[in-house]
mmCIF file of C-alpha atoms and ligand atoms in Angstrom:
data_model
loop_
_atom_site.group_PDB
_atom_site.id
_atom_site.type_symbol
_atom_site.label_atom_id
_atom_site.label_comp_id
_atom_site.label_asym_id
_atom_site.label_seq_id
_atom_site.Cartn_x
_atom_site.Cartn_y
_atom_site.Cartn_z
ATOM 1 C CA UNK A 1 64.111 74.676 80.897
ATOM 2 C CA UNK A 2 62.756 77.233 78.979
ATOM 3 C CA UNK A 3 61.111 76.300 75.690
ATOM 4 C CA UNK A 4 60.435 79.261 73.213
ATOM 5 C CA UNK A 5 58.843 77.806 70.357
ATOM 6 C CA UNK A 6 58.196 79.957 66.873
ATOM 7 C CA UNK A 7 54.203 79.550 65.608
ATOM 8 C CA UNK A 8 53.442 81.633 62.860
ATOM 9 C CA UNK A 9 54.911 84.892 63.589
ATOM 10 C CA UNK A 10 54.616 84.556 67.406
ATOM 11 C CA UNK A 11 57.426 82.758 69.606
ATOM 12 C CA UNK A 12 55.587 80.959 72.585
ATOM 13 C CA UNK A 13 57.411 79.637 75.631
ATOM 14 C CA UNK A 14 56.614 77.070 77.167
ATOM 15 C CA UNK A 15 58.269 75.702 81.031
ATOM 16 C CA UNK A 16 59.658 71.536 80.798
ATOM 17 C CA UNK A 17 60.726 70.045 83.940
ATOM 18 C CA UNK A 18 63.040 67.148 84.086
ATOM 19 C CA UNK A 19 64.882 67.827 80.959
ATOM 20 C CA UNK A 20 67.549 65.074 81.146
ATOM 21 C CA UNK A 21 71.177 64.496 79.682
ATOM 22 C CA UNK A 22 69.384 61.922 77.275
ATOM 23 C CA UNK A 23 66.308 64.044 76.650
ATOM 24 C CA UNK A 24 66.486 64.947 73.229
ATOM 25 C CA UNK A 25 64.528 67.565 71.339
ATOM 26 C CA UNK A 26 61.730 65.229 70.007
ATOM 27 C CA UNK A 27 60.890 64.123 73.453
ATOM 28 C CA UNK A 28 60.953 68.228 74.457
ATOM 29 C CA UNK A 29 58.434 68.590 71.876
ATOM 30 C CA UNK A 30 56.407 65.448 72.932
ATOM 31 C CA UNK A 31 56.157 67.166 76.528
ATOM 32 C CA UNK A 32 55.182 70.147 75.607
ATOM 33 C CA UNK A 33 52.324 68.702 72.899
ATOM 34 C CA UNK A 34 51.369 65.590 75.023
ATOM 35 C CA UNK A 35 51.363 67.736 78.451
ATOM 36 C CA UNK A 36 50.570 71.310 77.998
ATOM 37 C CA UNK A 37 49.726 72.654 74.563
ATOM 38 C CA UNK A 38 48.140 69.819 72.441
ATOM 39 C CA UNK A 39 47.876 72.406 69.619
ATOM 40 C CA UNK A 40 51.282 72.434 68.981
ATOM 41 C CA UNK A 41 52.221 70.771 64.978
ATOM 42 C CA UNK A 42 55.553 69.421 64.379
ATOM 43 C CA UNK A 43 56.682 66.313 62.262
ATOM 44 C CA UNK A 44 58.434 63.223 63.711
ATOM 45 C CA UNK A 45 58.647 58.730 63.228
ATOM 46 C CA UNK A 46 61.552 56.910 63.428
ATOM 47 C CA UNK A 47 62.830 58.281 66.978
ATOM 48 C CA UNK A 48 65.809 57.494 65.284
ATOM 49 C CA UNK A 49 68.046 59.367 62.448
ATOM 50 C CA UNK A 50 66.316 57.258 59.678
ATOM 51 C CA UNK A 51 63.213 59.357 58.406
ATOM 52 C CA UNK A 52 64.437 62.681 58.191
ATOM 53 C CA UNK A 53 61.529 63.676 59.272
ATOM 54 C CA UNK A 54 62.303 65.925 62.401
ATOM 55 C CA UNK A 55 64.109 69.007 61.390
ATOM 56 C CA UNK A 56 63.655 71.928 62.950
ATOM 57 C CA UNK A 57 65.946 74.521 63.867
ATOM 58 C CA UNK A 58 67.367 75.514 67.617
ATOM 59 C CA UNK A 59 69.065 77.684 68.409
ATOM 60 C CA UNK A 60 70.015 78.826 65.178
ATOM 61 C CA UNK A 61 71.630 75.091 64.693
ATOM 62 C CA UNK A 62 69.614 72.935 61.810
ATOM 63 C CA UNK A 63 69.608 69.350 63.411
ATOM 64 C CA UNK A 64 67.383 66.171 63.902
ATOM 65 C CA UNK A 65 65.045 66.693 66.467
ATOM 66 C CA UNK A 66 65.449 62.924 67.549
ATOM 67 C CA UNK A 67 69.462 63.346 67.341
ATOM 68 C CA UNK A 68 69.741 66.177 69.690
ATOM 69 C CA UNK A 69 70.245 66.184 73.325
ATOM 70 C CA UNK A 70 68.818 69.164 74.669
ATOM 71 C CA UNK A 71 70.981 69.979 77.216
ATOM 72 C CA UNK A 72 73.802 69.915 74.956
ATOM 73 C CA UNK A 73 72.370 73.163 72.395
ATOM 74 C CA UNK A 74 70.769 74.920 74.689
ATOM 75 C CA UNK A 75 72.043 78.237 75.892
ATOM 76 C CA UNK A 76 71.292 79.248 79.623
ATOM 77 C CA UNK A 77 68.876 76.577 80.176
ATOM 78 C CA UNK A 78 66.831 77.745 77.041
ATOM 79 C CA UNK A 79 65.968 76.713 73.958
ATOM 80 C CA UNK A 80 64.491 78.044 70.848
ATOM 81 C CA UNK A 81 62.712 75.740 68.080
ATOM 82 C CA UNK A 82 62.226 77.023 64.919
ATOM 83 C CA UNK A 83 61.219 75.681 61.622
ATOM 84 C CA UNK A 84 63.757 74.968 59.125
ATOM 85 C CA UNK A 85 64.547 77.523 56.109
ATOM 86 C CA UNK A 86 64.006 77.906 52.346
ATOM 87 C CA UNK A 87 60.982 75.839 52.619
ATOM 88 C CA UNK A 88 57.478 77.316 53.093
ATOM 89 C CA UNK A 89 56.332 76.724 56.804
ATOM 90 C CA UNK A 90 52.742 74.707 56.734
ATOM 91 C CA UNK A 91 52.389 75.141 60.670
ATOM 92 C CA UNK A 92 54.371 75.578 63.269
ATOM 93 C CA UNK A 93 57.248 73.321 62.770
ATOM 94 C CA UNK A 94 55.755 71.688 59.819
ATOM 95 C CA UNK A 95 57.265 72.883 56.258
ATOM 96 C CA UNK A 96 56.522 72.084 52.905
ATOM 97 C CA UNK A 97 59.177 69.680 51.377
ATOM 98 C CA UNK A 98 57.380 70.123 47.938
ATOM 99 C CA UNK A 99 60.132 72.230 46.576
ATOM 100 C CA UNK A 100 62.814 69.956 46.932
ATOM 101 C CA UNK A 101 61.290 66.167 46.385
ATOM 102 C CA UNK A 102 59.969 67.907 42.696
ATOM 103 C CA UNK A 103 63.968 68.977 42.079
ATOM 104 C CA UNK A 104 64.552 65.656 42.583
ATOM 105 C CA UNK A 105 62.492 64.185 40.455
ATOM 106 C CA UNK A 106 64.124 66.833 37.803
ATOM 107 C CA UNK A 107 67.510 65.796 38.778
ATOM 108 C CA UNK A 108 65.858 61.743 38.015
ATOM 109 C CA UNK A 109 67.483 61.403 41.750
ATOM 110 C CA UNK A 110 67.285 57.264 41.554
ATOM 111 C CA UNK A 111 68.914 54.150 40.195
ATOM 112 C CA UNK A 112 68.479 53.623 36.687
ATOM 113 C CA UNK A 113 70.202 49.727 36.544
ATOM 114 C CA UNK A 114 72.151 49.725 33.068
ATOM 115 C CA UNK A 115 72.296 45.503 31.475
ATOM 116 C CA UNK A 116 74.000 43.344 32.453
ATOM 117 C CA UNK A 117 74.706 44.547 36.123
ATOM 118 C CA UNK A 118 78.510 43.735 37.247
ATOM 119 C CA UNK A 119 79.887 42.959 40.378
ATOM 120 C CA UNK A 120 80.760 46.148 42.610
ATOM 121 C CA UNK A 121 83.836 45.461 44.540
ATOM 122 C CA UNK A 122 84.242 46.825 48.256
ATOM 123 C CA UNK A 123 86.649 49.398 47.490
ATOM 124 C CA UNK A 124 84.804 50.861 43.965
ATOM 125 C CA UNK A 125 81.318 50.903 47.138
ATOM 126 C CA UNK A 126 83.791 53.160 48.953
ATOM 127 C CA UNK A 127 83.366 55.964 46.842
ATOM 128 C CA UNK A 128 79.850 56.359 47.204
ATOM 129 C CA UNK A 129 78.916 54.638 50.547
ATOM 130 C CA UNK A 130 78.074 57.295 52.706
ATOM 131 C CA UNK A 131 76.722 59.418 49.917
ATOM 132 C CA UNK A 132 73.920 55.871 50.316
ATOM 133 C CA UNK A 133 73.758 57.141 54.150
ATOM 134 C CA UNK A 134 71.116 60.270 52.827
ATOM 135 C CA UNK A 135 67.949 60.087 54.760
ATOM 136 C CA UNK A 136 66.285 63.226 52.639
ATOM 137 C CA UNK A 137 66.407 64.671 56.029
ATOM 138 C CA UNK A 138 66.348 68.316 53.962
ATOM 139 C CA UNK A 139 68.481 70.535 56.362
ATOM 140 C CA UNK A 140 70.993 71.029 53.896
ATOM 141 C CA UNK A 141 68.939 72.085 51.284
ATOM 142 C CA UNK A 142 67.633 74.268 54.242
ATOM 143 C CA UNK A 143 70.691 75.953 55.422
ATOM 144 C CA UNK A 144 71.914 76.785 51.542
ATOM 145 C CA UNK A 145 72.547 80.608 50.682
ATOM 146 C CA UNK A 146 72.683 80.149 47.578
ATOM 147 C CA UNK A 147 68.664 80.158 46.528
ATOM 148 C CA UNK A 148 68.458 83.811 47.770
ATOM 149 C CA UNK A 149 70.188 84.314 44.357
ATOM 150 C CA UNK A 150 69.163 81.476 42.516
ATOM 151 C CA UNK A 151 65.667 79.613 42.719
ATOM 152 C CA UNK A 152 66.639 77.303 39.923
ATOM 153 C CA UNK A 153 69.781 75.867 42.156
ATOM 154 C CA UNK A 154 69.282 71.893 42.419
ATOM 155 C CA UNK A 155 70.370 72.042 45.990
ATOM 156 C CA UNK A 156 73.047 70.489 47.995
ATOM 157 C CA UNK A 157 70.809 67.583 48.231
ATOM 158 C CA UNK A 158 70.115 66.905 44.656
ATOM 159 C CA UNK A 159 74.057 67.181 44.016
ATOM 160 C CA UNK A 160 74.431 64.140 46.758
ATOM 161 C CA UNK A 161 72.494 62.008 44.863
ATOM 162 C CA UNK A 162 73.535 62.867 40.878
ATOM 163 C CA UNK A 163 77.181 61.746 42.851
ATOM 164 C CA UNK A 164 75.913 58.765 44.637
ATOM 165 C CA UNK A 165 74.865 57.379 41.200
ATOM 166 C CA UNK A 166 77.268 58.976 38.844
ATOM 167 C CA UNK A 167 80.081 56.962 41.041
ATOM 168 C CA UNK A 168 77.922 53.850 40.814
ATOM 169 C CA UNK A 169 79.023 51.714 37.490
ATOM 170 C CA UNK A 170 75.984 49.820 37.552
ATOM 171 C CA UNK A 171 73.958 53.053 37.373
ATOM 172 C CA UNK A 172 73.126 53.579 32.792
ATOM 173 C CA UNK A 173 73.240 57.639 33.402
ATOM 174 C CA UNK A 174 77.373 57.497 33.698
ATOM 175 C CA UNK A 175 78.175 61.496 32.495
ATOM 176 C CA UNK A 176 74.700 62.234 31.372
ATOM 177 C CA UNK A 177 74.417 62.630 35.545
ATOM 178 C CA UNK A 178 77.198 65.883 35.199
ATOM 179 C CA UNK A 179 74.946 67.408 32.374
ATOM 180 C CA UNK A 180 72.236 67.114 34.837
ATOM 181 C CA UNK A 181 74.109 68.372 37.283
ATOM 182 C CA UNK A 182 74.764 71.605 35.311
ATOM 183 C CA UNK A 183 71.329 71.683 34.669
ATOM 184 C CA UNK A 184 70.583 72.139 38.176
ATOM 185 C CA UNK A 185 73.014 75.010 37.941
ATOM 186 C CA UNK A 186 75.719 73.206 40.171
ATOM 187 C CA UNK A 187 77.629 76.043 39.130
ATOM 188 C CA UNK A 188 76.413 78.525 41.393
ATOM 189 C CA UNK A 189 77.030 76.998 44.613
ATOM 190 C CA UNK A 190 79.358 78.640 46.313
ATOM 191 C CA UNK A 191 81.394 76.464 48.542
ATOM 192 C CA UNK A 192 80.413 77.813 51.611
ATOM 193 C CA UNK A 193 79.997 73.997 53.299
ATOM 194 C CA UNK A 194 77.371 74.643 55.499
ATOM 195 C CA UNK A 195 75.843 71.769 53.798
ATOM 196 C CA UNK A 196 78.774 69.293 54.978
ATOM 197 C CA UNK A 197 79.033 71.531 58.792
ATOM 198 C CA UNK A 198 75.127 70.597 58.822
ATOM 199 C CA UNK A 199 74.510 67.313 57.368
ATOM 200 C CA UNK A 200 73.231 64.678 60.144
ATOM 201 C CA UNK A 201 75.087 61.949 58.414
ATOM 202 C CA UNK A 202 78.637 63.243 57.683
ATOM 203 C CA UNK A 203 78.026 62.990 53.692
ATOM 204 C CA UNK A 204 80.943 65.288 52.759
ATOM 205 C CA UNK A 205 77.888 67.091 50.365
ATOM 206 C CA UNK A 206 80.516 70.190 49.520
ATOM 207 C CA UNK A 207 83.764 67.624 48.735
ATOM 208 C CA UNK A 208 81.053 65.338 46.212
ATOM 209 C CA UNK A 209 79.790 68.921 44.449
ATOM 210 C CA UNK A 210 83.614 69.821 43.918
ATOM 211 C CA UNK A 211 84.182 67.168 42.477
ATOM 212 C CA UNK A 212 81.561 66.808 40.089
ATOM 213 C CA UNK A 213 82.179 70.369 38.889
ATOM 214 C CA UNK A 214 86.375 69.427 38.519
ATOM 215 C CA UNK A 215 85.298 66.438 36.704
ATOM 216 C CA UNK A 216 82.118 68.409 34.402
ATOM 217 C CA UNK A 217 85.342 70.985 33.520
ATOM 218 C CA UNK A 218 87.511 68.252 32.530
ATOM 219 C CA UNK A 219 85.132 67.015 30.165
ATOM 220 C CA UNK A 220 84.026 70.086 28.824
ATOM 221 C CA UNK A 221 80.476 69.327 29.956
ATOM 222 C CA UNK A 222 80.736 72.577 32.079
ATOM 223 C CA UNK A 223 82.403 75.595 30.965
ATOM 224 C CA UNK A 224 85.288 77.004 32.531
ATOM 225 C CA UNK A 225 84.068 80.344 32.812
ATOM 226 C CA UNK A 226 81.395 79.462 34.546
ATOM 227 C CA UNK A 227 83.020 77.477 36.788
ATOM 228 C CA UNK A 228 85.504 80.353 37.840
ATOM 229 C CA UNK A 229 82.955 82.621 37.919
ATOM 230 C CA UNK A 230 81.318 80.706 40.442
ATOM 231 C CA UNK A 231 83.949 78.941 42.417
ATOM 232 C CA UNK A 232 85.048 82.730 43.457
ATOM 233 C CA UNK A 233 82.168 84.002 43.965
ATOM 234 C CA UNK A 234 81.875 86.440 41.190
ATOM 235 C CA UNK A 235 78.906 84.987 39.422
ATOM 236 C CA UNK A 236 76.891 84.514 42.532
HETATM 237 S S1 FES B 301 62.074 61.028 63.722
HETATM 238 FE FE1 FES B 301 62.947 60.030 61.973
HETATM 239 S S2 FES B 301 64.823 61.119 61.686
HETATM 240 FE FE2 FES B 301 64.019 61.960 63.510
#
């Protein structure tokens, strides 16, 4: 298989033998480090979906690097790794996640237990279970349109989380989440859901954003107007 790998502004290839059904992208990148170019900077742990550690980009598709069989994306026996977008590239495959761990720390993206704690039933977990599945992987934050227009946008990512907690009645935010989720201009996403198409753990990011915007409107914690604007598109 051919390996075309972007570095900098060049795209080097590189020839793996022996690419298998199981082989997965990771282990491409371990050849091609461990065998034949030791210069070669990418980021990786687990080995399995847990880190979110190993984005990259192939073949246009953002995925986990230790997800991805690479027999199954590749396109005429070739491949083509690139780093993952809207964050700055450090080297090679390597980005800076700065940007989007300091939005969460503005979006106060953890539990904050309210007294006394009560008992959370299985079907009240429901509604926020998978939403508990995020691995801060970052590929939907990286595969977002919307900061070409807006740098202040929280990010698909953020939005996850102000739901996961929001839902959770032991969490002492309750709506003060929404007003932070306005805050993060949740407004001027623009449905496009290639945050849900992309995320590695089916979190339904889109559907949870939705509804945190219906239920913001409701309440009159975010405007209508602004909400229209956005939802078609004009405001964006
Ligand atoms: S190496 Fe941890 S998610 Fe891929």
């Amino acid at each position: 298989m051919i390996v075309k790998i972007k570095r900098g502004e060049d795209i080097q290839s590189y020839n793996v033998d022996n690419i298998e059904k199981r082989t997965t992208i990771l282990e491409v990148l371990e050849v091609v480090k461990f065998y034949i170019d030791p210069t070669l900077s990418y980021r990786a742990q687990c080995r399995a979906s847990i880190c979110g550690t190993c984005a990259v980009k192939v073949n246009g598709n953002t995925v986990l690097a230790c997800k991805t069989k690479a027999l199954d994306i590749a396109n005429n026996d070739e491949i083509l790794i690139e780093p993952i977008g809207n964050l700055p590239v450090i080297k090679d495959l390597v980005v800076d996640h700065g940007n989007f761990l300091d939005k969460l720390k503005l979006a106060k993206s953890w539990f904050i237990p309210k007294e006394p704690l009560e008992k959370v039933y299985p079907e009240e977990l429901e509604t926020y279970d998978k939403e508990t599945d995020c691995i801060l992987c970052g590929i939907c934050y990286s595969v977002c349109p919307v900061f070409q227009n807006d740098k202040n946008f929280g990010g698909p990512i953020n939005f996850v989380k102000i739901f996961r907690f929001w839902k959770d009645k032991n969490d002492a935010l309750g709506d003060e989440r929404i007003e932070i989720a306005k805050l993060n201009n949740i407004t001027s996403c623009i449905h496009c859901k290639y945050c849900t198409l992309s995320c590695p753990k089916q979190i339904q990011v889109e559907a949870d954003i939705l509804q945190l915007e219906f239920y913001g409107k409701q309440k009159g914690i975010i405007q209508q107007d602004q909400y229209i604007n956005n939802f078609f598109g004009f405001g964006f």
